[in-house]
CSV table of C-alpha atoms in Angstrom, one decimal:
chain,number,residue,atom,x,y,z
A,5,UNK,CA,-17.5,2.7,-27.2
A,6,UNK,CA,-15.2,1.9,-29.4
A,7,UNK,CA,-15.8,2.0,-33.5
A,8,UNK,CA,-14.8,-0.8,-35.8
A,9,UNK,CA,-13.7,1.3,-39.2
A,10,UNK,CA,-12.8,-1.7,-42.1
A,11,UNK,CA,-9.3,-0.7,-42.7
A,12,UNK,CA,-5.9,-1.3,-41.6
A,13,UNK,CA,-3.6,1.4,-39.6
A,14,UNK,CA,-1.5,0.0,-41.8
A,15,UNK,CA,-2.1,-2.4,-44.9
A,16,UNK,CA,-0.1,-5.7,-45.3
A,17,UNK,CA,1.1,-6.8,-48.6
A,18,UNK,CA,2.2,-10.5,-48.3
A,19,UNK,CA,3.7,-11.4,-51.5
A,20,UNK,CA,4.9,-15.1,-50.8
A,21,UNK,CA,2.7,-17.1,-47.8
A,22,UNK,CA,4.1,-18.8,-45.6
A,23,UNK,CA,3.2,-20.7,-42.9
A,24,UNK,CA,5.7,-21.3,-41.0
A,25,UNK,CA,6.7,-17.6,-40.9
A,26,UNK,CA,2.9,-17.6,-40.3
A,27,UNK,CA,2.8,-19.4,-36.8
A,28,UNK,CA,6.2,-17.0,-35.5
A,29,UNK,CA,3.9,-13.7,-36.3
A,30,UNK,CA,1.4,-16.1,-33.3
A,31,UNK,CA,3.2,-14.7,-30.7
A,32,UNK,CA,2.3,-11.2,-31.3
A,33,UNK,CA,-1.2,-12.0,-31.4
A,34,UNK,CA,-1.8,-14.5,-28.3
A,35,UNK,CA,1.8,-14.3,-27.0
A,36,UNK,CA,2.9,-12.6,-22.9
A,37,UNK,CA,3.9,-9.8,-25.1
A,38,UNK,CA,1.7,-9.5,-28.1
A,39,UNK,CA,-0.3,-6.8,-29.3
A,40,UNK,CA,-3.7,-8.5,-27.5
A,41,UNK,CA,-2.1,-8.7,-24.2
A,42,UNK,CA,-1.4,-4.5,-24.3
A,43,UNK,CA,-4.1,-3.7,-25.5
A,44,UNK,CA,-5.8,-4.6,-22.4
A,45,UNK,CA,-2.9,-3.8,-20.4
A,46,UNK,CA,-3.2,-0.9,-20.8
A,47,UNK,CA,-7.0,-1.0,-21.0
A,48,UNK,CA,-7.7,-1.9,-17.9
A,49,UNK,CA,-5.1,-0.1,-16.4
A,50,UNK,CA,-7.2,3.1,-18.0
A,51,UNK,CA,-10.7,2.0,-16.5
A,52,UNK,CA,-8.9,1.5,-13.0
A,53,UNK,CA,-7.2,5.3,-14.0
A,54,UNK,CA,-8.3,8.1,-11.6
A,55,UNK,CA,-6.1,10.6,-13.6
A,56,UNK,CA,-7.9,11.9,-16.4
A,57,UNK,CA,-4.9,12.7,-18.2
A,58,UNK,CA,-2.9,9.6,-18.2
A,59,UNK,CA,-6.5,7.8,-18.0
A,60,UNK,CA,-6.2,9.7,-21.3
A,61,UNK,CA,-3.6,8.0,-22.6
A,62,UNK,CA,-3.9,4.5,-21.4
A,63,UNK,CA,-7.1,4.6,-23.6
A,64,UNK,CA,-5.8,5.9,-26.9
A,65,UNK,CA,-2.6,3.6,-26.5
A,66,UNK,CA,-4.8,0.7,-25.9
A,67,UNK,CA,-7.0,1.0,-28.0
A,68,UNK,CA,-4.0,1.4,-30.5
A,69,UNK,CA,-3.0,-2.5,-29.3
A,70,UNK,CA,-6.4,-3.3,-30.5
A,71,UNK,CA,-5.7,-2.2,-34.4
A,72,UNK,CA,-2.0,-3.6,-34.4
A,73,UNK,CA,-3.5,-6.8,-33.7
A,74,UNK,CA,-5.7,-6.6,-36.1
A,75,UNK,CA,-3.1,-5.4,-38.2
A,76,UNK,CA,-0.9,-9.1,-37.1
A,77,UNK,CA,-3.5,-10.8,-37.3
A,78,UNK,CA,-4.2,-9.9,-40.9
A,79,UNK,CA,-0.9,-10.8,-41.6
A,80,UNK,CA,-0.7,-14.1,-39.9
A,81,UNK,CA,-4.1,-15.2,-41.5
A,82,UNK,CA,-2.0,-14.3,-44.7
A,83,UNK,CA,0.7,-16.2,-44.2
A,84,UNK,CA,-1.0,-19.5,-42.5
A,85,UNK,CA,-3.5,-19.3,-45.2
A,86,UNK,CA,-2.0,-22.1,-47.4
A,87,UNK,CA,-2.9,-24.3,-44.0
A,88,UNK,CA,-6.2,-24.4,-45.3
A,89,UNK,CA,-6.0,-26.9,-48.0
A,90,UNK,CA,-2.2,-28.1,-48.4
A,91,UNK,CA,-0.6,-31.0,-46.6
A,92,UNK,CA,2.6,-30.2,-46.7
A,93,UNK,CA,1.5,-26.6,-44.9
A,94,UNK,CA,-0.3,-27.3,-42.9
A,95,UNK,CA,1.5,-29.6,-40.8
A,96,UNK,CA,3.2,-26.4,-40.1
A,97,UNK,CA,0.7,-26.1,-37.2
A,98,UNK,CA,-1.6,-28.8,-37.0
A,99,UNK,CA,-3.3,-27.1,-34.2
A,100,UNK,CA,-3.6,-23.4,-36.4
A,101,UNK,CA,-4.2,-26.3,-39.5
A,102,UNK,CA,-6.9,-28.5,-38.4
A,103,UNK,CA,-8.6,-26.6,-34.6
A,104,UNK,CA,-8.7,-23.6,-36.4
A,105,UNK,CA,-9.2,-23.7,-39.8
A,106,UNK,CA,-5.8,-21.9,-40.9
A,107,UNK,CA,-6.8,-19.5,-39.6
A,108,UNK,CA,-5.6,-17.4,-36.1
A,109,UNK,CA,-6.7,-17.8,-32.6
A,110,UNK,CA,-6.0,-16.9,-29.6
A,111,UNK,CA,-2.6,-19.1,-29.3
A,112,UNK,CA,1.3,-18.3,-29.5
A,113,UNK,CA,3.9,-20.1,-31.5
A,114,UNK,CA,4.0,-22.9,-29.4
A,115,UNK,CA,0.3,-23.2,-29.1
A,116,UNK,CA,-0.4,-21.7,-25.4
A,117,UNK,CA,-3.5,-20.4,-24.9
A,118,UNK,CA,-3.5,-16.5,-24.5
A,119,UNK,CA,-4.0,-16.4,-20.8
A,120,UNK,CA,-4.7,-13.1,-18.5
A,121,UNK,CA,-2.3,-13.3,-16.7
A,122,UNK,CA,0.2,-12.7,-19.0
A,123,UNK,CA,-0.6,-8.6,-18.2
A,124,UNK,CA,0.4,-6.9,-15.2
A,125,UNK,CA,-2.0,-5.0,-13.5
A,126,UNK,CA,-1.4,-3.3,-9.9
A,127,UNK,CA,-3.3,0.0,-9.7
A,128,UNK,CA,-0.3,1.9,-8.9
A,129,UNK,CA,-0.3,4.3,-12.2
A,130,UNK,CA,3.6,4.9,-11.5
A,131,UNK,CA,4.2,0.5,-10.9
A,132,UNK,CA,2.4,0.3,-14.1
A,133,UNK,CA,3.4,3.1,-16.3
A,134,UNK,CA,7.7,1.4,-16.1
A,135,UNK,CA,5.8,-2.2,-16.1
A,136,UNK,CA,3.9,-0.3,-19.8
A,137,UNK,CA,7.6,0.4,-20.8
A,138,UNK,CA,8.6,-3.0,-20.5
A,139,UNK,CA,6.3,-4.6,-22.2
A,140,UNK,CA,6.7,-2.1,-25.2
A,141,UNK,CA,10.5,-2.6,-25.1
A,142,UNK,CA,9.9,-6.7,-24.9
A,143,UNK,CA,7.7,-6.3,-27.7
A,144,UNK,CA,9.9,-3.9,-29.9
A,145,UNK,CA,12.5,-6.8,-29.4
A,146,UNK,CA,10.4,-9.9,-30.6
A,147,UNK,CA,9.3,-7.5,-33.6
A,148,UNK,CA,12.9,-7.4,-34.2
A,149,UNK,CA,13.7,-10.9,-34.3
A,150,UNK,CA,10.8,-11.7,-36.5
A,151,UNK,CA,12.4,-9.0,-39.4
A,152,UNK,CA,15.2,-10.9,-39.1
A,153,UNK,CA,13.6,-13.7,-39.9
A,154,UNK,CA,11.2,-12.7,-43.2
A,155,UNK,CA,12.4,-12.7,-46.3
A,156,UNK,CA,8.7,-11.0,-47.2
A,157,UNK,CA,9.1,-7.7,-47.8
A,158,UNK,CA,5.6,-6.2,-47.5
A,159,UNK,CA,5.5,-8.2,-44.2
A,160,UNK,CA,8.7,-6.6,-43.6
A,161,UNK,CA,7.2,-3.2,-43.6
A,162,UNK,CA,4.4,-4.2,-41.7
A,163,UNK,CA,6.5,-5.3,-39.1
A,164,UNK,CA,8.9,-2.2,-38.8
A,165,UNK,CA,6.2,-0.4,-39.0
A,166,UNK,CA,4.6,-1.8,-35.5
A,167,UNK,CA,8.1,-2.1,-34.0
A,168,UNK,CA,8.2,1.8,-34.8
A,169,UNK,CA,5.2,2.2,-33.1
A,170,UNK,CA,6.7,0.4,-29.7
A,171,UNK,CA,9.3,3.2,-29.0
A,172,UNK,CA,7.1,5.5,-29.8
A,173,UNK,CA,4.5,4.5,-26.9
A,174,UNK,CA,7.5,3.8,-24.2
A,175,UNK,CA,8.3,6.8,-25.2
A,176,UNK,CA,4.9,9.0,-24.1
A,177,UNK,CA,5.0,6.2,-21.3
A,178,UNK,CA,8.4,7.4,-20.0
A,179,UNK,CA,7.2,11.0,-20.6
A,180,UNK,CA,4.2,10.4,-18.7
A,181,UNK,CA,5.8,8.9,-15.4
A,182,UNK,CA,8.5,11.7,-15.8
A,183,UNK,CA,5.6,14.0,-15.9
A,184,UNK,CA,4.8,12.6,-12.6
A,185,UNK,CA,7.4,14.1,-10.3
A,186,UNK,CA,7.9,11.2,-8.5
A,187,UNK,CA,11.5,9.6,-7.4
A,188,UNK,CA,12.1,7.2,-9.1
A,189,UNK,CA,12.9,4.5,-6.1
A,190,UNK,CA,9.7,5.9,-4.5
A,191,UNK,CA,7.3,3.1,-4.5
A,192,UNK,CA,4.0,3.2,-2.6
A,193,UNK,CA,4.0,4.9,0.0
A,194,UNK,CA,5.9,3.0,2.6
A,195,UNK,CA,9.9,4.4,2.9
A,196,UNK,CA,12.2,1.5,2.8
A,197,UNK,CA,14.0,1.0,5.4
A,198,UNK,CA,17.3,3.5,6.4
A,199,UNK,CA,20.5,1.6,6.1
A,200,UNK,CA,19.2,-0.8,4.3
A,201,UNK,CA,18.7,-0.1,0.9
A,202,UNK,CA,22.0,1.3,0.1
A,203,UNK,CA,23.6,-2.3,2.0
A,204,UNK,CA,24.4,-4.5,-1.6
A,205,UNK,CA,25.1,-8.3,-0.4
A,206,UNK,CA,28.0,-9.9,-2.3
A,207,UNK,CA,26.0,-12.5,-2.6
A,208,UNK,CA,28.1,-14.4,-5.9
A,209,UNK,CA,31.5,-14.5,-4.3
A,210,UNK,CA,34.5,-15.8,-5.1
A,211,UNK,CA,36.6,-17.1,-8.7
A,212,UNK,CA,34.6,-18.5,-11.4
A,213,UNK,CA,36.4,-21.4,-13.9
A,214,UNK,CA,36.0,-18.9,-16.7
A,215,UNK,CA,38.1,-16.0,-14.7
A,216,UNK,CA,34.3,-14.9,-13.1
A,217,UNK,CA,35.6,-12.0,-10.3
A,218,UNK,CA,33.6,-10.0,-7.5
A,219,UNK,CA,32.4,-7.0,-10.2
A,220,UNK,CA,32.5,-3.5,-8.8
A,221,UNK,CA,30.2,-1.8,-10.5
A,222,UNK,CA,27.7,1.7,-10.2
A,223,UNK,CA,24.8,-1.1,-9.3
A,224,UNK,CA,27.1,-1.6,-6.1
A,225,UNK,CA,29.8,1.1,-5.3
A,226,UNK,CA,29.9,4.8,-4.6
A,227,UNK,CA,26.8,6.7,-5.0
A,228,UNK,CA,25.9,5.8,-1.1
A,229,UNK,CA,25.8,1.6,-1.6
A,230,UNK,CA,27.5,-0.1,0.9
A,231,UNK,CA,28.9,-3.4,0.1
A,232,UNK,CA,28.7,-5.6,2.0
A,233,UNK,CA,30.0,-9.7,2.8
A,234,UNK,CA,27.2,-12.2,2.4
A,235,UNK,CA,25.2,-12.6,5.2
A,236,UNK,CA,25.4,-16.4,4.7
A,237,UNK,CA,28.9,-16.6,5.2
A,238,UNK,CA,30.0,-13.8,7.3
A,239,UNK,CA,32.9,-15.7,9.9
A,240,UNK,CA,31.9,-13.1,13.1
A,241,UNK,CA,28.3,-14.6,14.1
A,242,UNK,CA,27.2,-10.9,15.9
A,243,UNK,CA,27.5,-8.9,12.0
A,244,UNK,CA,24.9,-10.1,10.9
A,245,UNK,CA,23.3,-7.3,13.2
A,246,UNK,CA,24.6,-5.0,10.7
A,247,UNK,CA,21.8,-5.3,8.7
A,248,UNK,CA,18.7,-3.6,9.5
A,249,UNK,CA,16.1,-4.9,9.8
A,250,UNK,CA,13.8,-2.6,11.0
A,251,UNK,CA,10.5,-1.2,9.2
A,252,UNK,CA,10.7,2.3,8.7
A,253,UNK,CA,7.7,4.7,8.7
A,254,UNK,CA,5.5,5.5,5.6
A,255,UNK,CA,5.5,8.6,3.2
A,256,UNK,CA,3.6,10.6,5.8
A,257,UNK,CA,1.5,11.9,2.7
A,258,UNK,CA,-1.9,11.8,4.2
A,259,UNK,CA,-0.9,14.3,7.0
A,260,UNK,CA,-1.0,11.2,9.6
A,261,UNK,CA,2.2,12.5,11.6
A,262,UNK,CA,0.0,16.0,11.9
A,263,UNK,CA,-2.6,14.2,13.3
A,264,UNK,CA,-0.4,13.1,15.5
A,265,UNK,CA,0.5,15.5,16.6
A,266,UNK,CA,-3.0,17.0,17.4
A,267,UNK,CA,-3.8,14.1,18.9
A,268,UNK,CA,-1.4,13.9,21.5
A,269,UNK,CA,-1.7,17.5,22.3
A,270,UNK,CA,-5.4,17.1,23.1
A,271,UNK,CA,-4.5,14.2,25.5
A,272,UNK,CA,-1.8,16.5,27.3
A,273,UNK,CA,-4.3,18.6,27.9
A,274,UNK,CA,-7.2,16.6,28.6
A,275,UNK,CA,-4.4,14.5,31.8
A,276,UNK,CA,-3.4,17.6,33.5
A,277,UNK,CA,-6.9,18.9,33.7
A,278,UNK,CA,-7.1,15.2,34.9
A,279,UNK,CA,-4.2,16.5,37.6
A,280,UNK,CA,-6.9,19.4,39.6
A,281,UNK,CA,-9.9,17.5,39.3
A,282,UNK,CA,-8.6,14.1,40.5
A,283,UNK,CA,-7.9,15.2,44.6
A,284,UNK,CA,-11.2,17.0,44.2
A,285,UNK,CA,-13.6,14.1,43.5
A,286,UNK,CA,-11.2,12.0,45.4
A,287,UNK,CA,-12.2,14.4,48.7
A,288,UNK,CA,-15.8,14.2,47.3
A,289,UNK,CA,-15.5,10.4,47.7
A,290,UNK,CA,-17.5,8.5,50.9
A,291,UNK,CA,-16.4,5.1,50.6
A,292,UNK,CA,-12.6,4.5,51.6
A,293,UNK,CA,-12.1,1.9,48.1
A,294,UNK,CA,-13.2,4.6,45.9
A,295,UNK,CA,-10.6,7.1,47.4
A,296,UNK,CA,-7.9,4.9,47.2
A,297,UNK,CA,-9.0,4.0,43.9
A,298,UNK,CA,-9.3,7.6,42.5
A,299,UNK,CA,-5.9,8.6,44.4
A,300,UNK,CA,-4.2,6.0,42.6
A,301,UNK,CA,-5.5,6.9,39.5
A,302,UNK,CA,-4.0,10.7,40.0
A,303,UNK,CA,-0.7,9.4,40.5
A,304,UNK,CA,-0.8,7.1,37.0
A,305,UNK,CA,-2.5,10.7,35.6
A,306,UNK,CA,0.7,12.3,36.3
A,307,UNK,CA,2.9,9.6,34.8
A,308,UNK,CA,1.1,10.1,31.8
A,309,UNK,CA,1.5,13.3,31.4
A,310,UNK,CA,5.1,12.8,31.8
A,311,UNK,CA,5.1,10.1,28.7
A,312,UNK,CA,2.9,12.3,26.8
A,313,UNK,CA,6.4,15.0,27.1
A,314,UNK,CA,8.2,11.8,26.2
A,315,UNK,CA,6.3,11.3,23.2
A,316,UNK,CA,6.6,14.5,21.7
A,317,UNK,CA,10.4,14.8,22.9
A,318,UNK,CA,10.8,11.5,20.3
A,319,UNK,CA,8.8,12.7,17.5
A,320,UNK,CA,11.3,15.6,17.8
A,321,UNK,CA,8.6,17.6,18.4
A,322,UNK,CA,7.2,20.6,21.1
A,323,UNK,CA,5.8,19.9,23.9
A,324,UNK,CA,2.4,22.4,23.6
A,325,UNK,CA,-0.9,21.7,24.9
A,326,UNK,CA,-4.2,21.9,23.0
A,327,UNK,CA,-7.0,22.9,24.6
A,328,UNK,CA,-9.0,19.6,25.0
A,329,UNK,CA,-12.6,21.0,25.0
A,330,UNK,CA,-14.3,17.5,25.3
A,331,UNK,CA,-12.0,16.7,28.4
A,332,UNK,CA,-13.2,20.8,30.2
A,333,UNK,CA,-17.5,19.5,29.5
A,334,UNK,CA,-16.9,16.1,31.1
A,335,UNK,CA,-15.0,17.3,34.3
A,336,UNK,CA,-17.6,20.6,34.3
A,337,UNK,CA,-20.3,17.9,34.6
A,338,UNK,CA,-18.3,15.6,37.2
A,339,UNK,CA,-18.4,19.4,38.8
A,340,UNK,CA,-22.1,19.6,38.7
A,341,UNK,CA,-22.4,15.5,39.8
A,342,UNK,CA,-20.4,16.7,42.9
A,343,UNK,CA,-22.4,19.4,44.5
A,344,UNK,CA,-25.4,17.4,43.6
A,345,UNK,CA,-23.7,14.6,45.7
A,346,UNK,CA,-23.4,16.4,48.5
A,347,UNK,CA,-27.6,16.3,49.2
A,348,UNK,CA,-27.5,12.7,49.0
A,349,UNK,CA,-27.1,8.9,50.7
A,350,UNK,CA,-23.2,7.8,50.5
A,351,UNK,CA,-23.7,4.9,48.2
A,352,UNK,CA,-25.7,7.2,45.3
A,353,UNK,CA,-23.5,10.0,45.7
A,354,UNK,CA,-20.6,7.9,45.2
A,355,UNK,CA,-22.0,5.9,42.0
A,356,UNK,CA,-22.5,9.1,40.5
A,357,UNK,CA,-18.9,9.8,40.8
A,358,UNK,CA,-17.8,6.8,39.2
A,359,UNK,CA,-20.4,7.1,36.7
A,360,UNK,CA,-18.7,10.4,36.3
A,361,UNK,CA,-14.9,9.4,36.7
A,362,UNK,CA,-16.3,6.2,34.1
A,363,UNK,CA,-16.9,9.0,31.2
A,364,UNK,CA,-13.7,11.1,31.8
A,365,UNK,CA,-12.2,6.7,31.2
A,366,UNK,CA,-13.8,5.9,27.9
A,367,UNK,CA,-13.2,9.4,26.8
A,368,UNK,CA,-9.6,9.1,27.4
A,369,UNK,CA,-9.5,4.6,26.3
A,370,UNK,CA,-10.3,6.2,22.7
A,371,UNK,CA,-8.2,9.0,22.6
A,372,UNK,CA,-5.0,6.5,23.3
A,373,UNK,CA,-6.7,4.2,20.9
A,374,UNK,CA,-6.8,6.2,17.9
A,375,UNK,CA,-2.9,8.0,19.1
A,376,UNK,CA,-1.6,4.6,19.4
A,377,UNK,CA,-3.2,3.3,16.5
A,378,UNK,CA,-1.6,6.5,14.2
A,379,UNK,CA,1.7,6.5,15.2
A,380,UNK,CA,1.7,1.9,15.0
A,381,UNK,CA,1.0,3.2,11.2
A,382,UNK,CA,3.4,5.1,11.2
A,383,UNK,CA,5.6,2.8,12.6
A,384,UNK,CA,6.8,5.2,15.7
A,385,UNK,CA,7.4,2.0,17.7
A,386,UNK,CA,8.6,3.8,21.0
A,387,UNK,CA,6.1,6.2,21.2
A,388,UNK,CA,4.0,2.6,20.3
A,389,UNK,CA,4.6,1.8,23.7
A,390,UNK,CA,4.8,4.7,26.1
A,391,UNK,CA,0.8,5.0,24.2
A,392,UNK,CA,0.1,1.2,25.0
A,393,UNK,CA,1.4,1.3,28.6
A,394,UNK,CA,-1.0,4.5,29.8
A,395,UNK,CA,-4.1,2.7,27.6
A,396,UNK,CA,-3.4,0.0,29.4
A,397,UNK,CA,-4.0,1.7,32.5
A,398,UNK,CA,-6.9,3.3,31.2
A,399,UNK,CA,-8.5,0.3,30.6
A,400,UNK,CA,-7.6,-1.5,34.2
A,401,UNK,CA,-9.2,2.1,35.7
A,402,UNK,CA,-12.2,1.3,33.9
A,403,UNK,CA,-12.4,-2.1,34.7
A,404,UNK,CA,-11.6,-1.6,38.5
A,405,UNK,CA,-14.6,1.4,38.4
A,406,UNK,CA,-16.7,-1.7,37.5
A,407,UNK,CA,-15.6,-3.1,41.0
A,408,UNK,CA,-16.5,-0.6,43.2
A,409,UNK,CA,-19.6,-0.2,41.6
A,410,UNK,CA,-21.2,-3.5,42.0
A,411,UNK,CA,-19.7,-3.4,45.4
A,412,UNK,CA,-21.5,-0.2,46.6
A,413,UNK,CA,-24.9,-1.6,44.3
A,414,UNK,CA,-25.0,-4.1,47.0
A,415,UNK,CA,-24.8,-1.7,49.7
A,416,UNK,CA,-27.7,0.7,48.6
A,417,UNK,CA,-30.0,-2.6,48.4
A,418,UNK,CA,-28.7,-3.5,51.8
A,419,UNK,CA,-30.7,-1.0,53.5
A,420,UNK,CA,-34.3,-1.3,51.8
A,421,UNK,CA,-34.2,-5.3,52.4
A,422,UNK,CA,-33.5,-4.7,56.2
A,423,UNK,CA,-36.5,-2.7,56.7
A,424,UNK,CA,-38.4,-5.4,54.4
A,425,UNK,CA,-37.5,-7.8,56.6
A,426,UNK,CA,-38.3,-5.7,59.9
């Protein structure tokens, strides 16, 4: 809720109006670095902010900027007042004099309309705070230049007040950013590529006409910097390989790494259980086609166990299984189906066995899909490749089981058709 008090934050006094200077003041009214832009930027950031403490900071300063807008607008109106009735004064800014009647409007000093494009709002609090620090620095410089071009004492006092508050706000934003305890270059959640982030490309080379050189300083030497010849002029075509381009894992703030390990341990236990159960299912199968398919998948399952072990090695984690209750339940159900199948016809018994096998396949497909997606998000490309291969095998097994089931259904229909024919 806003409440307007009929009193300026800083009482302004203009002894000698200057319409041309009034036009300059409009830069801080409706310009890119002006008070309206600041008020809107901080207030909207505040509305979006989930951090209650820093939300309060943003709303406090955003509201103060509206007060500054009122001060600047009053100053500009007082300087532009002669444009209401004096032809010479009106010529200083015909847009203001003719279209605006000698008053302020949402334009900058060049007559360009204010636009929301001026606002820097990302929704990332630390990034927005950095933008706000820069905005206050730019506004401070604009006020400094206005003071340098001003001869009116009362106006200079008001501008000095406004300029000083820019530094106050800059300090507040800087301390708020510091209090978040985020490393200076930790932006967002995805980490930069190791190696590449430390390479400084010497892309401006040679000696200039005025003695320019390839300068060295703390921005490109020491502190871990690797000063690198410009990729565009490297003599060795293979030298470009020194530029690291592979993406790197994001900061695991959401605990995705732990979740991936948990999924892999669950899958490992599931696959190990299957290496003991698949031989029993193959032995129970009545038709050769199903038996061979289950024996083939046993070999694939043993290879999948090895791939999971390799995933742990790539991730630098101990190979350890976690009891998979889901697979334990499916196997128990499969054992009941095999026992009941002893009393059934061959086709019906094998179809029931296929149903149990496909439930296992679908369980594994969902588990491998989740693990693969987590590995992709964490940029573990080698792990993704291993999991993708196992996932493809599970999906293929499911399709092959479908094919066998369709064949067995045809076999099951044949005796009934023969009986009807007789």
